[in-house]
Tab-separated table of C-alpha atoms in Angstrom:
chain	number	residue	atom	x	y	z
A	1	GLY	CA	-67.485	110.480	137.336
A	2	ALA	CA	-67.785	110.192	141.119
A	3	ALA	CA	-64.114	109.260	141.555
A	4	ALA	CA	-63.125	112.760	142.719
A	5	VAL	CA	-65.837	112.714	145.397
A	6	PHE	CA	-64.788	109.256	146.594
A	7	THR	CA	-61.099	110.157	146.636
A	8	ALA	CA	-61.601	113.349	148.630
A	9	ALA	CA	-63.860	111.523	151.094
A	10	LEU	CA	-61.371	108.657	151.553
A	11	VAL	CA	-58.473	111.042	152.178
A	12	ARG	CA	-60.504	112.964	154.764
A	13	SER	CA	-61.613	109.682	156.363
A	14	GLU	CA	-57.972	108.662	156.842
A	15	GLU	CA	-57.449	111.996	158.590
A	16	LYS	CA	-60.473	111.302	160.860
A	17	LYS	CA	-62.465	114.097	159.191
A	18	SER	CA	-66.001	114.069	157.822
A	19	PRO	CA	-66.476	114.086	154.044
A	20	VAL	CA	-67.459	117.308	152.308
A	21	ALA	CA	-70.362	117.220	149.859
A	22	PRO	CA	-69.607	118.175	146.237
A	23	ASP	CA	-70.833	121.375	144.628
A	24	ALA	CA	-72.272	120.542	141.214
A	25	GLY	CA	-71.893	124.154	140.118
A	26	ALA	CA	-68.136	124.343	140.736
A	27	GLY	CA	-65.337	123.393	138.365
A	28	HIS	CA	-63.779	119.947	138.765
A	29	ALA	CA	-60.360	121.040	140.084
A	30	LYS	CA	-61.793	123.801	142.269
A	31	ASP	CA	-64.359	121.528	143.901
A	32	PHE	CA	-61.917	118.656	144.409
A	33	LEU	CA	-59.591	120.929	146.393
A	34	ARG	CA	-62.549	122.276	148.397
A	35	MET	CA	-63.760	118.754	149.213
A	36	LEU	CA	-60.262	117.862	150.404
A	37	ARG	CA	-59.711	120.934	152.559
A	38	ASP	CA	-63.253	121.996	153.474
A	39	GLU	CA	-62.278	125.514	152.417
A	40	PRO	CA	-61.715	127.267	149.085
A	41	ALA	CA	-58.309	126.914	147.404
A	42	SER	CA	-56.418	129.870	145.975
A	43	ALA	CA	-56.998	130.784	142.342
A	44	ALA	CA	-53.367	129.878	141.533
A	45	GLU	CA	-53.769	126.386	143.009
A	46	VAL	CA	-57.027	125.798	141.138
A	47	GLU	CA	-55.485	126.914	137.839
A	48	ALA	CA	-52.423	124.720	138.422
A	49	LEU	CA	-54.488	121.610	139.207
A	50	ASN	CA	-56.804	122.292	136.285
A	51	ALA	CA	-53.827	122.630	133.934
A	52	TYR	CA	-52.389	119.366	135.256
A	53	MET	CA	-55.654	117.458	134.851
A	54	VAL	CA	-56.293	118.725	131.318
A	55	THR	CA	-52.694	118.088	130.262
A	56	VAL	CA	-52.501	114.482	131.457
A	57	ALA	CA	-55.982	113.544	130.249
A	58	ASP	CA	-56.067	110.477	128.002
A	59	HIS	CA	-54.252	111.057	124.711
A	60	GLY	CA	-54.421	107.708	122.914
A	61	MET	CA	-53.601	104.029	123.276
A	62	ASN	CA	-51.453	104.134	126.411
A	63	ALA	CA	-50.870	101.159	128.722
A	64	SER	CA	-53.875	101.646	131.018
A	65	THR	CA	-56.269	102.418	128.166
A	66	PHE	CA	-55.068	99.333	126.309
A	67	THR	CA	-55.585	97.260	129.471
A	68	ALA	CA	-59.140	98.527	129.856
A	69	ARG	CA	-59.962	97.715	126.242
A	70	VAL	CA	-58.551	94.189	126.453
A	71	ILE	CA	-60.611	93.438	129.573
A	72	ALA	CA	-63.717	95.055	128.095
A	73	SER	CA	-63.319	92.928	124.955
A	74	THR	CA	-63.808	89.803	127.061
A	75	ARG	CA	-67.150	91.202	128.351
A	76	ALA	CA	-65.841	91.006	131.899
A	77	GLY	CA	-67.815	94.151	132.749
A	78	THR	CA	-67.148	97.848	133.283
A	79	ILE	CA	-65.890	97.527	136.869
A	80	SER	CA	-63.356	94.861	135.912
A	81	ALA	CA	-62.130	96.958	132.982
A	82	VAL	CA	-61.705	100.093	135.110
A	83	VAL	CA	-60.004	98.262	137.985
A	84	GLY	CA	-57.625	96.560	135.540
A	85	ALA	CA	-56.817	99.920	133.953
A	86	LEU	CA	-56.087	101.438	137.364
A	87	CYS	CA	-53.759	98.551	138.219
A	88	ALA	CA	-51.782	99.230	135.020
A	89	LEU	CA	-51.872	102.976	135.588
A	90	LYS	CA	-50.263	102.899	139.031
A	91	GLY	CA	-46.950	101.447	137.796
A	92	PRO	CA	-43.855	103.698	138.077
A	93	LEU	CA	-43.445	103.676	134.286
A	94	HIS	CA	-46.969	105.065	133.808
A	95	GLY	CA	-49.135	107.018	136.271
A	96	GLY	CA	-46.833	106.281	139.183
A	97	ALA	CA	-43.895	108.193	137.665
A	98	PRO	CA	-44.177	111.711	139.215
A	99	GLY	CA	-43.239	110.508	142.728
A	100	PRO	CA	-39.981	108.827	141.612
A	101	VAL	CA	-39.133	111.972	139.615
A	102	LEU	CA	-39.325	114.011	142.821
A	103	ASP	CA	-37.205	111.373	144.595
A	104	MET	CA	-34.625	111.719	141.813
A	105	LEU	CA	-34.539	115.515	142.102
A	106	ASP	CA	-34.238	115.266	145.894
A	107	GLU	CA	-31.323	112.861	145.482
A	108	ILE	CA	-29.568	115.293	143.155
A	109	GLY	CA	-30.083	118.159	145.581
A	110	THR	CA	-28.578	121.371	144.234
A	111	ALA	CA	-27.848	122.316	140.625
A	112	ALA	CA	-24.107	121.972	141.321
A	113	ASN	CA	-24.559	118.218	141.862
A	114	ILE	CA	-26.296	117.566	138.549
A	115	GLU	CA	-23.311	116.913	136.284
A	116	PRO	CA	-21.510	114.386	138.551
A	117	TRP	CA	-24.850	112.714	139.349
A	118	LEU	CA	-25.765	112.503	135.662
A	119	THR	CA	-22.373	111.074	134.718
A	120	ARG	CA	-22.635	108.404	137.416
A	121	GLU	CA	-26.212	107.424	136.557
A	122	ILE	CA	-25.546	107.164	132.813
A	123	ALA	CA	-22.396	105.115	133.400
A	124	GLY	CA	-24.376	102.745	135.634
A	125	GLY	CA	-27.129	102.303	133.054
A	126	ALA	CA	-29.818	103.673	135.380
A	127	ARG	CA	-33.264	104.640	134.100
A	128	LEU	CA	-33.746	108.380	134.421
A	129	MET	CA	-37.292	109.120	135.585
A	130	GLY	CA	-39.188	111.812	133.705
A	131	PHE	CA	-37.234	111.374	130.458
A	132	GLY	CA	-38.324	109.610	127.284
A	133	HIS	CA	-41.738	108.526	126.030
A	134	ARG	CA	-42.998	105.765	123.770
A	135	VAL	CA	-45.047	108.226	121.698
A	136	TYR	CA	-43.138	111.505	121.924
A	137	LYS	CA	-39.677	111.050	120.426
A	138	ASN	CA	-38.956	114.755	120.704
A	139	TYR	CA	-39.756	117.156	123.535
A	140	ASP	CA	-43.098	116.183	125.069
A	141	PRO	CA	-45.419	119.182	124.428
A	142	ARG	CA	-47.169	118.468	127.725
A	143	ALA	CA	-43.901	119.119	129.557
A	144	THR	CA	-43.910	122.617	128.057
A	145	VAL	CA	-47.376	123.229	129.508
A	146	MET	CA	-46.352	121.892	132.918
A	147	GLN	CA	-43.205	124.032	133.027
A	148	GLN	CA	-45.122	127.190	132.134
A	149	THR	CA	-47.825	126.368	134.693
A	150	LEU	CA	-45.150	126.005	137.360
A	151	ARG	CA	-43.693	129.397	136.519
A	152	GLU	CA	-47.146	130.957	136.822
A	153	VAL	CA	-48.121	129.279	140.091
A	154	PHE	CA	-44.814	130.055	141.792
A	155	GLU	CA	-45.074	133.658	140.629
A	156	ALA	CA	-48.644	133.896	141.955
A	157	LEU	CA	-47.649	132.342	145.292
A	158	ASN	CA	-44.432	134.407	145.397
A	159	VAL	CA	-42.392	131.240	145.930
A	160	LYS	CA	-38.973	130.233	144.643
A	161	ASP	CA	-38.734	126.441	144.616
A	162	PRO	CA	-35.182	124.992	144.629
A	163	VAL	CA	-36.501	121.671	143.276
A	164	PHE	CA	-37.922	123.483	140.233
A	165	GLU	CA	-34.620	125.274	139.738
A	166	THR	CA	-32.780	121.925	139.830
A	167	ALA	CA	-35.256	120.457	137.324
A	168	LEU	CA	-34.736	123.365	134.918
A	169	LYS	CA	-30.965	122.979	135.102
A	170	LEU	CA	-31.181	119.206	134.620
A	171	GLU	CA	-33.370	119.708	131.558
A	172	GLU	CA	-30.911	122.233	130.141
A	173	LEU	CA	-27.995	119.822	130.534
A	174	ALA	CA	-29.960	116.879	129.129
A	175	LEU	CA	-31.072	118.777	126.027
A	176	ASN	CA	-27.439	119.565	125.236
A	177	ASP	CA	-26.031	116.111	126.036
A	178	ASP	CA	-25.159	113.718	123.188
A	179	TYR	CA	-26.358	110.682	125.176
A	180	PHE	CA	-29.843	112.140	125.613
A	181	LYS	CA	-30.018	113.243	121.981
A	182	GLU	CA	-28.954	109.826	120.697
A	183	LYS	CA	-31.428	107.972	122.932
A	184	LYS	CA	-34.183	110.566	122.297
A	185	LEU	CA	-34.564	111.077	126.030
A	186	PHE	CA	-36.423	114.351	126.314
A	187	PRO	CA	-38.413	115.528	129.351
A	188	ASN	CA	-41.913	114.089	129.438
A	189	VAL	CA	-45.057	115.264	131.247
A	190	ASP	CA	-44.027	113.485	134.473
A	191	PHE	CA	-40.817	115.499	134.759
A	192	TYR	CA	-42.652	118.588	135.999
A	193	SER	CA	-46.071	117.290	137.078
A	194	GLY	CA	-44.862	116.014	140.461
A	195	ILE	CA	-43.442	119.455	141.256
A	196	ILE	CA	-46.822	121.008	140.429
A	197	LEU	CA	-48.741	118.593	142.643
A	198	ASN	CA	-46.233	119.105	145.436
A	199	ALA	CA	-46.574	122.890	145.110
A	200	ILE	CA	-50.350	122.608	145.468
A	201	GLY	CA	-49.797	120.656	148.679
A	202	PHE	CA	-50.478	117.050	147.668
A	203	PRO	CA	-48.370	114.304	149.296
A	204	THR	CA	-46.653	111.901	146.897
A	205	THR	CA	-49.015	109.147	148.068
A	206	MET	CA	-51.837	110.955	146.219
A	207	PHE	CA	-50.043	111.460	142.894
A	208	THR	CA	-51.298	108.286	141.230
A	209	ALA	CA	-54.871	108.948	142.340
A	210	LEU	CA	-54.696	112.430	140.821
A	211	PHE	CA	-53.382	111.018	137.540
A	212	ALA	CA	-56.283	108.548	137.551
A	213	LEU	CA	-58.819	111.324	138.229
A	214	ALA	CA	-57.543	113.229	135.210
A	215	ARG	CA	-57.866	110.145	133.021
């Protein structure tokens, strides 16, 4: 439960700043942003982070949860189980996915580059980050929430994000492509979550920690 306090304090320590004490009366997302910045965040940022944290909260027997349960079953102790779960969570095919998704979108660049990029990547057998899920074999409902949250936060901040526009176009092409349909490669929660965290102002180095805080 204290992970958000520790994380905010560690980030501020790396920046040579003093930690900010938590406010027990504030909401989780709101207070985490305040502890990071030592000033209140905008309502749009708080709502976006809250939506992210609720959406990616544990939803069943995923890799990190399974890891924690295996370690706990050996009676190795709570700390060992949590540390083991975090080690599984940080992999790029689990909680570490949002950063590589942003890297992919940056590599694509503009919407005009999507089709040639997609053709090249599929022909080369590359793994497309942010697509497909072991549980959701159709469109991940959490991706719907993330996309709508992005629309709301960018509208509130009066920002037009070219990365978001590229992501929307890539999704549109993928949903109408026979390869994606055959492989059941639909956008998952990671496809948009990195854009949300980036919009709030988090560096990619914090993405995995934020995923862990939500879990």
